Tab-separated table of C-alpha atoms and ligand atoms in Angstrom:
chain	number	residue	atom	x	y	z
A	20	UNK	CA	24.437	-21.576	4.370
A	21	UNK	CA	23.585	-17.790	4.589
A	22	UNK	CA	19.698	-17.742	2.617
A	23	UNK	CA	18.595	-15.211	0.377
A	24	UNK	CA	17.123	-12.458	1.984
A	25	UNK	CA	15.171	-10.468	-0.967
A	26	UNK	CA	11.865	-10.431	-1.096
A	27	UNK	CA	10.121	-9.604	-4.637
A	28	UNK	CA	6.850	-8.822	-4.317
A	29	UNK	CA	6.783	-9.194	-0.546
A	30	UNK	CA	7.184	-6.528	2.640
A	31	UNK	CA	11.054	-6.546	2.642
A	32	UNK	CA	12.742	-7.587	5.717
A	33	UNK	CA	14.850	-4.546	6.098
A	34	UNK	CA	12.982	-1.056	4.961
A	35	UNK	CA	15.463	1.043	3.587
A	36	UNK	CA	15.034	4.771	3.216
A	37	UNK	CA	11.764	6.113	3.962
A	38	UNK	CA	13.011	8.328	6.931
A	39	UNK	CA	11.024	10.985	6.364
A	40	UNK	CA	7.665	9.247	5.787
A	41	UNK	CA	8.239	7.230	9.070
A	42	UNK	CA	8.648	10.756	10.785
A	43	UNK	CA	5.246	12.159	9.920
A	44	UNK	CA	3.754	8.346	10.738
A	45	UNK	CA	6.043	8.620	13.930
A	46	UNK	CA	4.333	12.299	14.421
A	47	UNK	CA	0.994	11.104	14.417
A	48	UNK	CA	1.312	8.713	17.025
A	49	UNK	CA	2.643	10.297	19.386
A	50	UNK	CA	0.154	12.513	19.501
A	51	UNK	CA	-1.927	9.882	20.680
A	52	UNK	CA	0.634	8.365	22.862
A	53	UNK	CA	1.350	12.034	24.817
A	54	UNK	CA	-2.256	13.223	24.795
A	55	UNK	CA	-4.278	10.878	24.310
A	56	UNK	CA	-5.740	12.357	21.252
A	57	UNK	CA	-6.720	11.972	17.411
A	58	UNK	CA	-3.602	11.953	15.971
A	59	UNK	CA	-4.191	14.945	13.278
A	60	UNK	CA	-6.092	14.229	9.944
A	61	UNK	CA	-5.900	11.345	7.510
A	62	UNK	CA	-2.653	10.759	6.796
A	63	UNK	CA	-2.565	9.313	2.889
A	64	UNK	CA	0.360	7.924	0.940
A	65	UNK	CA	0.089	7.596	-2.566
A	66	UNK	CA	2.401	5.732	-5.438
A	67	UNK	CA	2.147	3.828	-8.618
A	68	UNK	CA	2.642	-0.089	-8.065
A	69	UNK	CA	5.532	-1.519	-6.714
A	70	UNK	CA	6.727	1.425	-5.013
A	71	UNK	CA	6.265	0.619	-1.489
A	72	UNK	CA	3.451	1.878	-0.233
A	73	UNK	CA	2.430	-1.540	1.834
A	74	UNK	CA	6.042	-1.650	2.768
A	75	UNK	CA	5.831	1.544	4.141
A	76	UNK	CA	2.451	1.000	6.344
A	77	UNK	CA	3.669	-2.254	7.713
A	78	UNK	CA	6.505	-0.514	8.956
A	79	UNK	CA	4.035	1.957	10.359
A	80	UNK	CA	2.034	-0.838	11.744
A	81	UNK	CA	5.193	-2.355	13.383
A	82	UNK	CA	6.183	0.676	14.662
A	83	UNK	CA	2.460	1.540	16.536
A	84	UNK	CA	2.343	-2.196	17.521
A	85	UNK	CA	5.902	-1.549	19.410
A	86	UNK	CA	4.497	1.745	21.277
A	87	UNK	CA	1.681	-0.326	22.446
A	88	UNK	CA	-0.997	0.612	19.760
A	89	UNK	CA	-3.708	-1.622	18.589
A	90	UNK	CA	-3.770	-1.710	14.839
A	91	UNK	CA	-6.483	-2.678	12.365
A	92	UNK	CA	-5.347	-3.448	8.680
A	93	UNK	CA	-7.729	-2.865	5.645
A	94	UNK	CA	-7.185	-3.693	2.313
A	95	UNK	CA	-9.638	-1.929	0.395
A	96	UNK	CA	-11.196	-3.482	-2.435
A	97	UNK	CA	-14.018	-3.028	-5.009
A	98	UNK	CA	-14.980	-6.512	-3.945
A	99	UNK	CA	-15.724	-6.308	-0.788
A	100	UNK	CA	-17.836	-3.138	1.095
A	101	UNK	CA	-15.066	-1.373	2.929
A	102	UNK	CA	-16.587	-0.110	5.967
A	103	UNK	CA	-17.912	-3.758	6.904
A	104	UNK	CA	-13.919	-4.536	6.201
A	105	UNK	CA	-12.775	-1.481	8.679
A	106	UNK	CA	-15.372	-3.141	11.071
A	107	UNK	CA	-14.131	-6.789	10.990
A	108	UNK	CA	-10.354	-6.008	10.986
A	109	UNK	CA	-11.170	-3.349	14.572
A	110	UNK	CA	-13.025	-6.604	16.067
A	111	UNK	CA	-10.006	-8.560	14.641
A	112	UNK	CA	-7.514	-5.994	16.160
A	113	UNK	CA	-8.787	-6.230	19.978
A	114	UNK	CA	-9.170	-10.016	19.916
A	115	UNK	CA	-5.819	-10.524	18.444
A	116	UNK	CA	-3.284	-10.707	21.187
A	117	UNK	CA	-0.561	-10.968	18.636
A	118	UNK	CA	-0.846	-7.016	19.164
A	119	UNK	CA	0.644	-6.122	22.382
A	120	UNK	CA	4.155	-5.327	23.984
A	121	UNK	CA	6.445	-7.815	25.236
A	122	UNK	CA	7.342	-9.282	28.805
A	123	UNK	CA	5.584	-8.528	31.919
A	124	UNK	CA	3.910	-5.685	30.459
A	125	UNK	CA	2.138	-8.199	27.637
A	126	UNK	CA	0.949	-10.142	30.015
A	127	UNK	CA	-0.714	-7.432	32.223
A	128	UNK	CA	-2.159	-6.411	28.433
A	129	UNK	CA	-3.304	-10.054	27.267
A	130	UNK	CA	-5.461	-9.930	30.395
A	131	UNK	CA	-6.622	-6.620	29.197
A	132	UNK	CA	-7.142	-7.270	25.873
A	133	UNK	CA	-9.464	-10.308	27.075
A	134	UNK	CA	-11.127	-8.191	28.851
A	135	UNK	CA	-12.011	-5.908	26.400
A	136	UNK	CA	-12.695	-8.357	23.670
A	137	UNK	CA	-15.344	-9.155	26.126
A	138	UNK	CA	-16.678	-5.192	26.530
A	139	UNK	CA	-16.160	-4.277	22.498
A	140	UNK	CA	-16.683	-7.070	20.520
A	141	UNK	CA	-19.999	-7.910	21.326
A	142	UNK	CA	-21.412	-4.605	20.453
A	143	UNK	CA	-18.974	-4.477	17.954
A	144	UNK	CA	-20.580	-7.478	16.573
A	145	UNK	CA	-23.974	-5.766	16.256
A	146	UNK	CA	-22.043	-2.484	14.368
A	147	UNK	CA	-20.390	-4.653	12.399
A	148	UNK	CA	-23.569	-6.095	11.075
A	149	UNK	CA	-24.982	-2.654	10.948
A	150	UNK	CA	-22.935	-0.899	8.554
A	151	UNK	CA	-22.712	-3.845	6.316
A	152	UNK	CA	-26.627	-3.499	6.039
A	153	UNK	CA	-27.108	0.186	5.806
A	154	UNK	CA	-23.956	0.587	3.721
A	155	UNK	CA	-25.932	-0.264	0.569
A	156	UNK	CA	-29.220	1.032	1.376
A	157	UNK	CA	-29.001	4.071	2.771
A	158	UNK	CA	-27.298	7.392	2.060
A	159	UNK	CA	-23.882	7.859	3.865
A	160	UNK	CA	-24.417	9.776	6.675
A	161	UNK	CA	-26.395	6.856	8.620
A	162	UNK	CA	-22.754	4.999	8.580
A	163	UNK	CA	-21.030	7.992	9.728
A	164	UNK	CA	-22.594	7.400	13.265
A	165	UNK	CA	-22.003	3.451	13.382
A	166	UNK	CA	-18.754	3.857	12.872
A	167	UNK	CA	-17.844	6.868	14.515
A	168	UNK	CA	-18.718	5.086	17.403
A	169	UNK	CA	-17.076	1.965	16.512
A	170	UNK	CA	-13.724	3.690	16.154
A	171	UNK	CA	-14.141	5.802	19.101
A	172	UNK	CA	-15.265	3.095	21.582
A	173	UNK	CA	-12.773	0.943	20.058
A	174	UNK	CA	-9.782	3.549	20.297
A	175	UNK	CA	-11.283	4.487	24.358
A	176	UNK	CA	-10.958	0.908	25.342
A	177	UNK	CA	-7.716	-0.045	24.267
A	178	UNK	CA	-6.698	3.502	26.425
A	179	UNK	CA	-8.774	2.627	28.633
A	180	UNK	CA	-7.306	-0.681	29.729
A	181	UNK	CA	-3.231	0.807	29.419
A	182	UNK	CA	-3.031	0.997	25.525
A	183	UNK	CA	-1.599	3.592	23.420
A	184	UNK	CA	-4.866	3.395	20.924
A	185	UNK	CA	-6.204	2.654	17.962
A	186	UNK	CA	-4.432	2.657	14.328
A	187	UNK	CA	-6.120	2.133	11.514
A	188	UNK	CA	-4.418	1.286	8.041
A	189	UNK	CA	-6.451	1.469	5.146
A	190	UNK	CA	-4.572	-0.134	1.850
A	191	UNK	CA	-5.456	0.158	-1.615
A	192	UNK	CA	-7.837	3.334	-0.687
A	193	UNK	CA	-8.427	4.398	-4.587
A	194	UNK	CA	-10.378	1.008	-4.466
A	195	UNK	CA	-13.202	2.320	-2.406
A	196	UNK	CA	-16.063	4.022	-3.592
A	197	UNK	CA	-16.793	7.446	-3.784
A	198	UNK	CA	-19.661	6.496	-0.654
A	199	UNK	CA	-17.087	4.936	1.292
A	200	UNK	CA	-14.591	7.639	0.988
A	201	UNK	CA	-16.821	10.238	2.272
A	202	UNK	CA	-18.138	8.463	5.103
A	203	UNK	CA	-14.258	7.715	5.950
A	204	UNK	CA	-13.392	11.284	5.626
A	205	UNK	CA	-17.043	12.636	7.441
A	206	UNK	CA	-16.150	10.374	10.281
A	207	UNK	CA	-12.482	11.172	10.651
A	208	UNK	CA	-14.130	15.253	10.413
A	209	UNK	CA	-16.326	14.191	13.247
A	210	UNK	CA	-14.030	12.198	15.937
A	211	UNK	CA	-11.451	15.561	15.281
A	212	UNK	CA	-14.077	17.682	16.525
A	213	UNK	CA	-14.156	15.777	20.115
A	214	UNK	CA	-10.771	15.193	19.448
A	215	UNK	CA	-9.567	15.015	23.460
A	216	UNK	CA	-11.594	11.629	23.525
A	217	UNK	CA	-10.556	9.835	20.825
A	218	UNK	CA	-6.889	8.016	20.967
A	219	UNK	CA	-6.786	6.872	17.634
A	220	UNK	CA	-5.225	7.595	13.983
A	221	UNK	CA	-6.096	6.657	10.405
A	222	UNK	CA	-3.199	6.029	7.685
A	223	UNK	CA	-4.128	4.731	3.973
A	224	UNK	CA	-1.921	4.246	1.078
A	225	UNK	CA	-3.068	4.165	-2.612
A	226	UNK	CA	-2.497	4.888	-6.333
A	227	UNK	CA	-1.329	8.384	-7.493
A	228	UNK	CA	-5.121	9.176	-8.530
A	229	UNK	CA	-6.338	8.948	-4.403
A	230	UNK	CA	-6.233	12.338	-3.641
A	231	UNK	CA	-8.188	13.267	-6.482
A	232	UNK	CA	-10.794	10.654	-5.473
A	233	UNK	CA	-10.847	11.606	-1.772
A	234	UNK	CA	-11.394	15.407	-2.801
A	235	UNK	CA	-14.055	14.485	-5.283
A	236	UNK	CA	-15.670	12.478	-2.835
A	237	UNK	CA	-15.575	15.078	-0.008
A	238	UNK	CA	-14.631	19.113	-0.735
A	239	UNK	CA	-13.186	18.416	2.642
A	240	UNK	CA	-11.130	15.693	1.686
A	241	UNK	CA	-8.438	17.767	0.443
A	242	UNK	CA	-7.722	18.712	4.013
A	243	UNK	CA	-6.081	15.373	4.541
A	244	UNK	CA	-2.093	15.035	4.258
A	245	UNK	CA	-1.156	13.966	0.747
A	246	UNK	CA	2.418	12.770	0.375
A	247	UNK	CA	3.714	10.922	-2.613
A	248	UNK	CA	6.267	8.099	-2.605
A	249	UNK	CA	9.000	8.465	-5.153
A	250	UNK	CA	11.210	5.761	-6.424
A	251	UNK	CA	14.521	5.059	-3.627
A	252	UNK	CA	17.626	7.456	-4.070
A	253	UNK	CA	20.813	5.935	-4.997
A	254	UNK	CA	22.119	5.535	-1.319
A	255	UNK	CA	18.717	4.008	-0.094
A	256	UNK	CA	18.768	1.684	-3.210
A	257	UNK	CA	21.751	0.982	-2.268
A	258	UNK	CA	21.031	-0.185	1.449
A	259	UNK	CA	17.818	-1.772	0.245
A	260	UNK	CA	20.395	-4.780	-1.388
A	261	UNK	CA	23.560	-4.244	0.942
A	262	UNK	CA	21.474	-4.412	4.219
A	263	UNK	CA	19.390	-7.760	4.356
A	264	UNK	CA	22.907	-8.880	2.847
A	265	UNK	CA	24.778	-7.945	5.572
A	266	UNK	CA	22.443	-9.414	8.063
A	267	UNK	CA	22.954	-12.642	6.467
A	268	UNK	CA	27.150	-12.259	7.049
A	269	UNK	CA	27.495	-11.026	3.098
A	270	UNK	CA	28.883	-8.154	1.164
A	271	UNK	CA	28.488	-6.548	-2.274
A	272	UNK	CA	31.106	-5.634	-4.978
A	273	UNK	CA	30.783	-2.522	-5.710
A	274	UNK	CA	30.806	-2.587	-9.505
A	275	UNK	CA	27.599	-5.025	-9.075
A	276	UNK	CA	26.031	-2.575	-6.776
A	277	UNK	CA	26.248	-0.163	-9.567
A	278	UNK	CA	25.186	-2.069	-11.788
A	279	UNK	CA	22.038	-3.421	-10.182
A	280	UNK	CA	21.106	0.776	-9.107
A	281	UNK	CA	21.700	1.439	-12.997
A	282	UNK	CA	19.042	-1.673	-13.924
A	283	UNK	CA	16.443	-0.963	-11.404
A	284	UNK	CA	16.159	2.836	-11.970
A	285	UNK	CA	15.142	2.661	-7.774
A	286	UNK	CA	12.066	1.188	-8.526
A	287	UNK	CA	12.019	-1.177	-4.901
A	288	UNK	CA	10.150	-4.120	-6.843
A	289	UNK	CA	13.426	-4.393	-9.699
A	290	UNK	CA	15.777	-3.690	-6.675
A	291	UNK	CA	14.488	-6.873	-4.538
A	292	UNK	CA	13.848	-8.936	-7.707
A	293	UNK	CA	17.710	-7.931	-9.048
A	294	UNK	CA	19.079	-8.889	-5.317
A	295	UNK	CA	16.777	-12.206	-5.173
A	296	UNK	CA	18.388	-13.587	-8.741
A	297	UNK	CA	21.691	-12.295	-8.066
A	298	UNK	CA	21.680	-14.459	-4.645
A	299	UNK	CA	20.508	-17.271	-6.581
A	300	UNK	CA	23.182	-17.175	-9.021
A	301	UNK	CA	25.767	-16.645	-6.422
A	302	UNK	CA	24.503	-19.628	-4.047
A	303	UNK	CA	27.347	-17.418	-1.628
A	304	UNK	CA	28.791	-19.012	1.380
A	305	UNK	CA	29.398	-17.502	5.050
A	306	UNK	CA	31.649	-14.037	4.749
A	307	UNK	CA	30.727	-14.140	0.072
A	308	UNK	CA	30.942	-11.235	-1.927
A	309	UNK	CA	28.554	-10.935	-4.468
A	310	UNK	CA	30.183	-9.854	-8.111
A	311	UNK	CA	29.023	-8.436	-11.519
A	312	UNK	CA	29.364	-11.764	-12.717
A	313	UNK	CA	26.445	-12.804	-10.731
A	314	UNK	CA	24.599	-9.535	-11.468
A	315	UNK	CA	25.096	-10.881	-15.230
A	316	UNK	CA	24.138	-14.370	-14.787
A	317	UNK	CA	20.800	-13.436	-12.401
A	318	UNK	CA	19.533	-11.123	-14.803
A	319	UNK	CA	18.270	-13.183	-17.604
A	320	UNK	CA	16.344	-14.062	-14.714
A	321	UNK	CA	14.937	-11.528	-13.997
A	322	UNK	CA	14.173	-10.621	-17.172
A	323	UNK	CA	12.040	-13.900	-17.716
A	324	UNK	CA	10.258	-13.190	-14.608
A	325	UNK	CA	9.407	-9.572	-15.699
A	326	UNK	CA	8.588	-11.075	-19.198
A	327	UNK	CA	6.436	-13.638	-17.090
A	328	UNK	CA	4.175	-11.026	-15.845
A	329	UNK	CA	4.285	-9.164	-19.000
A	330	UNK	CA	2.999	-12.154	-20.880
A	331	UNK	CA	0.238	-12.938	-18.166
A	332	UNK	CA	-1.084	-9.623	-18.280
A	333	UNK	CA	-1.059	-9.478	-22.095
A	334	UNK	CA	-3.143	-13.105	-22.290
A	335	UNK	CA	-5.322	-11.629	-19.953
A	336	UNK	CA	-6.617	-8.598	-22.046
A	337	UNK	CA	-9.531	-8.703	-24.146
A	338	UNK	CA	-8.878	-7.877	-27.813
A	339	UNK	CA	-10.401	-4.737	-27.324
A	340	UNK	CA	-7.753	-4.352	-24.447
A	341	UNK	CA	-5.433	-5.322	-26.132
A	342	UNK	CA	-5.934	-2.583	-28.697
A	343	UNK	CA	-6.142	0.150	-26.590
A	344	UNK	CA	-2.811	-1.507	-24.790
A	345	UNK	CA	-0.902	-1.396	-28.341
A	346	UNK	CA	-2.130	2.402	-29.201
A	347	UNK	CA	-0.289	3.284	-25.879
A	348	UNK	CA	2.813	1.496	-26.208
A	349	UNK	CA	3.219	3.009	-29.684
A	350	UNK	CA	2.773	6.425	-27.945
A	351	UNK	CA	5.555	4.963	-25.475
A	352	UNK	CA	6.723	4.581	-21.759
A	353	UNK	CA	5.185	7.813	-20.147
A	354	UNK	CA	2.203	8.984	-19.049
A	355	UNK	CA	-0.323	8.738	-22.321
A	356	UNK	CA	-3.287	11.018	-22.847
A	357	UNK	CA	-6.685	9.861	-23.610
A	358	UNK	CA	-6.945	11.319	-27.081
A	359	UNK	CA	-3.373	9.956	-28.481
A	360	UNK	CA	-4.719	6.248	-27.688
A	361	UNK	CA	-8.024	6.834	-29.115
A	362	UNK	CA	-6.035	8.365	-32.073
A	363	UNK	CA	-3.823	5.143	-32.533
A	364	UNK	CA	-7.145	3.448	-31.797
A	365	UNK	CA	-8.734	4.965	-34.766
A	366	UNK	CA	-11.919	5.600	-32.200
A	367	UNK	CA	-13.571	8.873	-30.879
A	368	UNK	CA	-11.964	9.107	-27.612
A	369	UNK	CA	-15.446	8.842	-25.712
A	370	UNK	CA	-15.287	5.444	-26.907
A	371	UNK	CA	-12.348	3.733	-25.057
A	372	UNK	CA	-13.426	4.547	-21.632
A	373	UNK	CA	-14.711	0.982	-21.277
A	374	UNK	CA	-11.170	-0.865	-21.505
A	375	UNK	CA	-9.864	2.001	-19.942
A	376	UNK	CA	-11.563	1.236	-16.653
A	377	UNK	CA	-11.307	-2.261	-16.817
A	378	UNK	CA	-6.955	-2.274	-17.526
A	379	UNK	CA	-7.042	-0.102	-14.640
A	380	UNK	CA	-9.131	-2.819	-12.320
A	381	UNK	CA	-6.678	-5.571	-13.397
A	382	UNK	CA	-3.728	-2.884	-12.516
A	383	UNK	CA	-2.049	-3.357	-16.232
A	384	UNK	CA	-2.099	0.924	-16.630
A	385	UNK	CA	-3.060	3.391	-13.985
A	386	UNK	CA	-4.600	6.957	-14.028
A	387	UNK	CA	-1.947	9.470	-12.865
A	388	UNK	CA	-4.505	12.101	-13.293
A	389	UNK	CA	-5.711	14.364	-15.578
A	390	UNK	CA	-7.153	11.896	-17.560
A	391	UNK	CA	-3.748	10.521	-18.317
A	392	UNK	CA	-2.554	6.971	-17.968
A	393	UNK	CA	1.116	4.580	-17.735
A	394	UNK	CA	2.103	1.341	-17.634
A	395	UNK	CA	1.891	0.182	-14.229
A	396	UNK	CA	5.350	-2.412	-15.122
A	397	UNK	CA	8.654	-1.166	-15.802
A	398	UNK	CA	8.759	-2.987	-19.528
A	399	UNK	CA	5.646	-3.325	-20.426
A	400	UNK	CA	5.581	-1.043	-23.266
A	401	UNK	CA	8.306	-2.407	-24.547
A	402	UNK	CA	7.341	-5.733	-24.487
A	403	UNK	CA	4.019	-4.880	-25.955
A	404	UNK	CA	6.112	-3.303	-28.974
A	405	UNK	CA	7.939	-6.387	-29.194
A	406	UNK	CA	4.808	-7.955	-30.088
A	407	UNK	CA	4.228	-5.440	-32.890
A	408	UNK	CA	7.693	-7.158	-34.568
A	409	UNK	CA	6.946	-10.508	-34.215
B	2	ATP	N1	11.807	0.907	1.308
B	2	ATP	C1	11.994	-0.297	0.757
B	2	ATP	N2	13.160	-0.963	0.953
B	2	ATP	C2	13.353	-2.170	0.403
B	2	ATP	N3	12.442	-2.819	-0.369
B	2	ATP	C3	11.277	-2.202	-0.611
B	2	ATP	C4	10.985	-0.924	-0.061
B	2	ATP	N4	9.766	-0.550	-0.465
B	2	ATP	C5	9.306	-1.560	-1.224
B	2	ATP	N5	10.192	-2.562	-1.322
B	2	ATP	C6	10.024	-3.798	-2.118
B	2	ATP	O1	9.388	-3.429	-3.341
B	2	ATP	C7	8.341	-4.319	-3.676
B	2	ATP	C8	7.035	-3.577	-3.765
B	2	ATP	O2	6.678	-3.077	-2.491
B	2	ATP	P1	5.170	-2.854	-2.058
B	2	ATP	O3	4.384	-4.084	-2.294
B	2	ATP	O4	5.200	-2.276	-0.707
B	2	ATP	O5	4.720	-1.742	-3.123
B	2	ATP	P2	3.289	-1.106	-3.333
B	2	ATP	O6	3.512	0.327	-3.661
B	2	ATP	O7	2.410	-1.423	-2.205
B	2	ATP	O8	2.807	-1.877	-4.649
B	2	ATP	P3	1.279	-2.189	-5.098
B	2	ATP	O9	0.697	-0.880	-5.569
B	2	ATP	O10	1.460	-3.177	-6.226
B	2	ATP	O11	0.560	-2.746	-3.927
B	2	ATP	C9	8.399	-5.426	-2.644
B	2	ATP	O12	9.137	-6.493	-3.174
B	2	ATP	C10	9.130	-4.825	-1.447
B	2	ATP	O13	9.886	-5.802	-0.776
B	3	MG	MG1	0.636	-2.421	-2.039
């Protein structure tokens, strides 16, 4: 029994699309890999939810980890102090011998790596500790040094000892603070000017408002390479359902292909969730087709699953939230300015920045910039309006 290979809400097994992005993450290292070097500036993806953007940097990630790279995965949060996260995942990264090639030549590199565990992580142990302490205390630039250093003697080992280098992914990057961004960026700045001697590169993914943050937080910020991730093209969509199909020894009618392209508007999270129900309805056998009439039967589904997270969102608002989420669903489904919510609010529009800030911490809406904010779930809005009727 073939099993269903979609994954909704989960890094897909098959990435489809994306060619181009790969390419400039491709780009970068092998700059490192040929010379040894930093691998040209930060490197920053950016995307409202559910478009891929974690998809895309573990793709990355598997992609480094295949040319020999050690990689360090962040997710950045407001919880948690991000630089004492880039620390821990580094000292992570070299212990981890999860991270190296195969055969003969993972062996040679396990020794290595042991080695160099050995060499790094005890230091690394004492920077870790010391830019979780001065992180709060002290203005940025004492981090800068700690971990300059801790990237570049991280980055010179691993080359050191037959590794490609260092790369560092940094999720969720509109979560970090305004601090944290500019010691990122000041210490990127500072490894590119000894540049020959550090083997490493830094890509980060975020929300549509990162590059606005990063700039804010350092003038020099905007020197970084912004590139925004748009919703799949037909033929991509396409591949993202026929593909992990295929692998699994079954093949898609192409009147429910259409129809699923025609539902999910792209958007990768419908496309995996339309697949996944569709499978489940189907329940096909070795050498299946799946048909429309699957399509129809799975999408109830979906729709209650959608609906789920709709609902859990909604009973998670304040009433005050809740307001300010029912002045922009009247507005409707695009990107809503400040002053039509306050309007439908009845409030000045200085006065709604509190659940403005706090929708966008539980990722219900999401600034686009400009002061403007959307829905970050295809639906919502409409569901929302629903509400209005009942
Ligand atoms: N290129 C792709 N091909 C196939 N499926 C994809 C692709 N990109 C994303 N997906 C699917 O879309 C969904 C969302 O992907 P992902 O979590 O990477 O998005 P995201 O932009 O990081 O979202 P968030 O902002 O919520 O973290 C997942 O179910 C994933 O499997
Ligand atoms: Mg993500």
């Amino acid at each position: 029994m073939p099993s269903n290979p979609y994954t909704p809400g989960q890094v897909p097994r098959i990435l489809a699309g994306r060619t181009a992005e790969m390419r400039r993450i491709e780009g970068l290292l092998a700059r490192v890999v040929t010379f040894g070097e930093l691998g040209g500036p930060l490197l920053v993806f950016h995307a409202p939810r559910g478009i891929g953007k974690t998809s895309l940097l573990r793709a990355g990630q598997r992609r480094a980890t295949e040319s020999g790279f050690v990689t360090a995965w962040v997710a950045c949060s407001r919880q948690q102090p991000v630089l004492a996260e880039i620390a821990h995942s580094i000292g992570r990264a070299l212990e981890r011998a999860d991270a190296v090639p195969a055969g003969a030549a993972g062996n040679r590199w396990r020794g290595q790596l042991e080695r160099l565990t050995v060499e790094v992580g005890l230091p690394g142990a004492k920077v870790q500790a010391e830019v979780a302490r001065r992180e709060s205390s002290t203005p940025p630039h004492a981090a800068i040094g700690v971990l300059e250093s801790l990237l570049h003697d991280a980055a010179a080992a691993v080359r050191k000892r037959g590794g490609a280098g260092l790369l560092l992914l940094l999720d969720e990057l509109h979560a970090a603070s305004a601090d944290e961004m500019a010691v990122i960026l000041n210490t990127l700045q500072n490894l590119d000017g000894e540049r020959a001697d550090n083997p490493l590169t830094t890509v980060a993914a975020g929300l549509p408002v990162t590059p606005e943050a990063l700039t804010r937080a350092a003038t020099f910020g905007e020197r970084s390479t912004f590139v925004s991730l748009e919703v799949l093209s037909d033929d991509d969509a396409r591949a993202a359902l026929v593909d992990p199909a295929a692998a699994e020894g079954i093949t898609w009618a192409p009147d429910a292909l259409d129809a699923i392209i025609e539902e999910s508007n792209g958007y990768p999270y419908l496309l995996q969730l339309l697949g996944s129900t569709t499978w489940e309805a189907a329940e096909p056998a070795d050498g299946d087709q799946l048909g429309l009439d699957a399509v129809t039967r799975g999408l109830p589904v979906a729709r209650d699953q959608l609906a789920a997270m709709h609902r859990a969102r909604w009973g998670a608002a304040s009433r005050l939230e809740k307001q300010f989420l029912a002045a922009m669903a009247a507005v409707g489904d695009g990107n809503i300015t400040r002053a039509a919510i306050a309007a439908g609010m009845g409030v000045d529009s200085r006065a709604i920045s509190v659940p403005r800030e706090r929708l966008i911490d539980k990722g219900v809406i999401e600034p686009v910039g400009h002061g403007l904010v959307r829905f970050t779930l295809p639906g919502f809005g409409a569901f929302v309006r629903g509400l209005d009727e009942a």
